[in-house]
């Protein structure tokens, strides 16, 4: 048996064809019993059957293999679960015959609290706390519910029965109900057999729900299940789902393949949502929308998440990655397609511009030396969770967008439909997709894209003018400032002075040149002699990576950078390009390839910015600059905060505090972001007005003075004046938290509390996160502490690490704790302390995340040192603060 331990994948001795699963959940005792009969094809000369099982008690006496042709029953001589590898090994006394047979196993398990496998979630009904049973199997946790071949490539059909369930409860699985038998207060429910699918997509939900229902034009029944009494909160998601299914049927040229689609809001849920075939599960906040108390940002989030999960019904469920190495095929595509769908349903949201903000996480993560390629080798189940990150999701989505832009939308769509038809109900890898796109376009897609998927990182393209030629040079971009030696085939796009004057080419070598006169018909000298007013703007500025369609940074020489800054001030650039210039400059400053002073000067060009995505990025950038300044030049922090407040005054005055009749969705979202930033930077007028409105809200929860879109901003402002000697705002927010049953409102409060500048209050907030009043998945909302509370948060993490690991174990949530608390530090001395602490407490599921967080600390420390040594920074800051516009 030992030969099977420590292997990345199961041996290919036997192939599962069909599962017949019977489960009996006990919601009172929080345990379950079950049995599984697997139609199994023995394809090798062996005495072993090896499959996955974890945290299950297998009844060894129940295990048998019955050969289909001979009806001979084989009983194993030895049955053993290796928990470390999550495998169940059955050893038989004789060689098993080739061909089909039936493997039978009975087992028991616990409905755990870890939000993975078959677990329990809690809810209140009629003031009584109740349990529901829920599954979450992706990536490798079906094995915690029933013994199975728990890898994406082992596709099979599933026949599921739930036995002895309280008859008043709703019971759901992937397929519609085939038969329901009621026996007194209990019922047994059998479901139709599923189409062929992977184990991670099997799903079961047992609990008390209300629902809303609709149908697609071709008869697919769509339901949204919410907590009892909250069915109306599912109406928006229902509308999005029905319209999205129609859209995808047309876009992929393949209809949705099941007769029904259920979407369920689960109170305790670790991820945002899970695309189980025909039974999609969500966090409450990701599915429910309350017309009065949810914000515009919540509405947008619901639309995008629903579109993402439904995209998986094709990309992931119908066509499934062969192994987790190709996870990006699932997540990158679903992310990209979700924006395509959202843009189609809500074009006024300008979602493709917002997509750039979504993708900054991928660019930031991939600029680390501890990043990983999109296609990453997975050698153990423990490693899978860590690649559900910004590389697989947002870098993957960005590369798809880049490729679609290069090949053309129609060609791309046509090739994609061909890929889905060819690989439907089977597995595929990255090369299969490239082959379909090559066939459809005639372009060498495999050659173009391999450098982007098989090696980590991305380039920074340096651009300068010399002898009326543009010179391009690519090097790997690293936030550490180091130089990488890899290269990419880079799709260069550029325009000069006008979006009507464009050029595109592939940079296939380290460097290249472009004669400006070739495509402009004029020289830089001629442009300068004409001047660069609005009527003669041709050639007055050059923007590379037009509309940010390429996954790379651009570094301009000083002359080109100055002209771009002027173009931003004069509003010549599109919102996407204004975003790109700012985001690239911030990254270059962090990598110490551009001064802090020049970045602040560039920010000054955005004083009259009104675009939501650009301003949102400007605000995020400003928060980070203020944190670096606090460490590097604390004597200048007040002046820098004054400058940042001044940057936002124009947009703040335009938007005001109160929503205007008929205002856009984007303005509704932007108002809250701007007000929150002004409060964080210490703008007294904003904090005072927020306090006035908050007190009105405490007197009347339905006051028009505090609509949902500005509540987060007001809560942040309230916490800026909380201290150990002035606790009233904090205690009032806790009271609101305890009174509300809307998860989005609870999350708004949690994400505001730790921004208090008093470290003693920060500690109280962090301790509150570990109480039963905060659901496990929501604790991460309160980890973004004020910079003055960093050391407090680190001490708290160390003191509570055992409790945190016991509660969150492994996976996405525990990596959030590490990233949120470790990464903001900016001291080389702190690196050693962090490293020593975690070396003494190894946890394989956070290995990659911990290395990335420590690298971020080193990057911050070098940046702080660099900023502190800038000789003219004080003069630049003073000039910016006092400049008249």
Short mmCIF file of C-alpha atoms in Angstrom, two decimals, residues 464-470 495-497 514-517 519-532 536-542 557 559-560 563:
data_model
loop_
_atom_site.label_atom_id
_atom_site.label_comp_id
_atom_site.label_asym_id
_atom_site.label_seq_id
_atom_site.Cartn_x
_atom_site.Cartn_y
_atom_site.Cartn_z
CA UNK A 464 11.93 56.51 -26.00
CA UNK A 465 12.43 58.83 -28.96
CA UNK A 466 15.75 58.91 -30.78
CA UNK A 467 16.37 60.41 -34.21
CA UNK A 468 12.64 60.56 -35.01
CA UNK A 469 12.35 56.87 -34.25
CA UNK A 470 10.53 55.20 -31.40
CA UNK A 495 -1.50 56.03 -31.07
CA UNK A 496 -0.08 59.49 -31.49
CA UNK A 497 -1.95 62.71 -30.84
CA UNK A 514 9.49 52.25 -35.40
CA UNK A 515 9.95 55.18 -37.76
CA UNK A 516 7.41 57.75 -36.61
CA UNK A 517 7.11 59.35 -40.04
CA UNK A 519 2.64 56.06 -40.02
CA UNK A 520 2.23 59.69 -39.00
CA UNK A 521 3.33 61.57 -42.06
CA UNK A 522 4.92 64.21 -39.84
CA UNK A 523 7.90 64.53 -37.55
CA UNK A 524 8.07 65.41 -33.90
CA UNK A 525 9.87 68.62 -34.90
CA UNK A 526 6.97 69.63 -37.16
CA UNK A 527 4.53 68.93 -34.36
CA UNK A 528 6.45 71.05 -31.91
CA UNK A 529 6.68 73.92 -34.40
CA UNK A 530 2.88 73.85 -34.81
CA UNK A 531 2.29 73.76 -31.05
CA UNK A 532 0.11 71.27 -29.24
CA UNK A 536 -3.16 70.73 -33.61
CA UNK A 537 -2.80 67.85 -31.21
CA UNK A 538 -1.52 65.40 -33.84
CA UNK A 539 1.76 63.85 -32.65
CA UNK A 540 1.74 65.91 -29.46
CA UNK A 541 1.58 62.77 -27.34
CA UNK A 542 2.20 59.06 -27.80
CA UNK A 557 11.21 58.53 -21.39
CA UNK A 559 9.83 63.81 -22.79
CA UNK A 560 7.06 61.35 -23.65
CA UNK A 563 3.50 65.06 -22.92
#
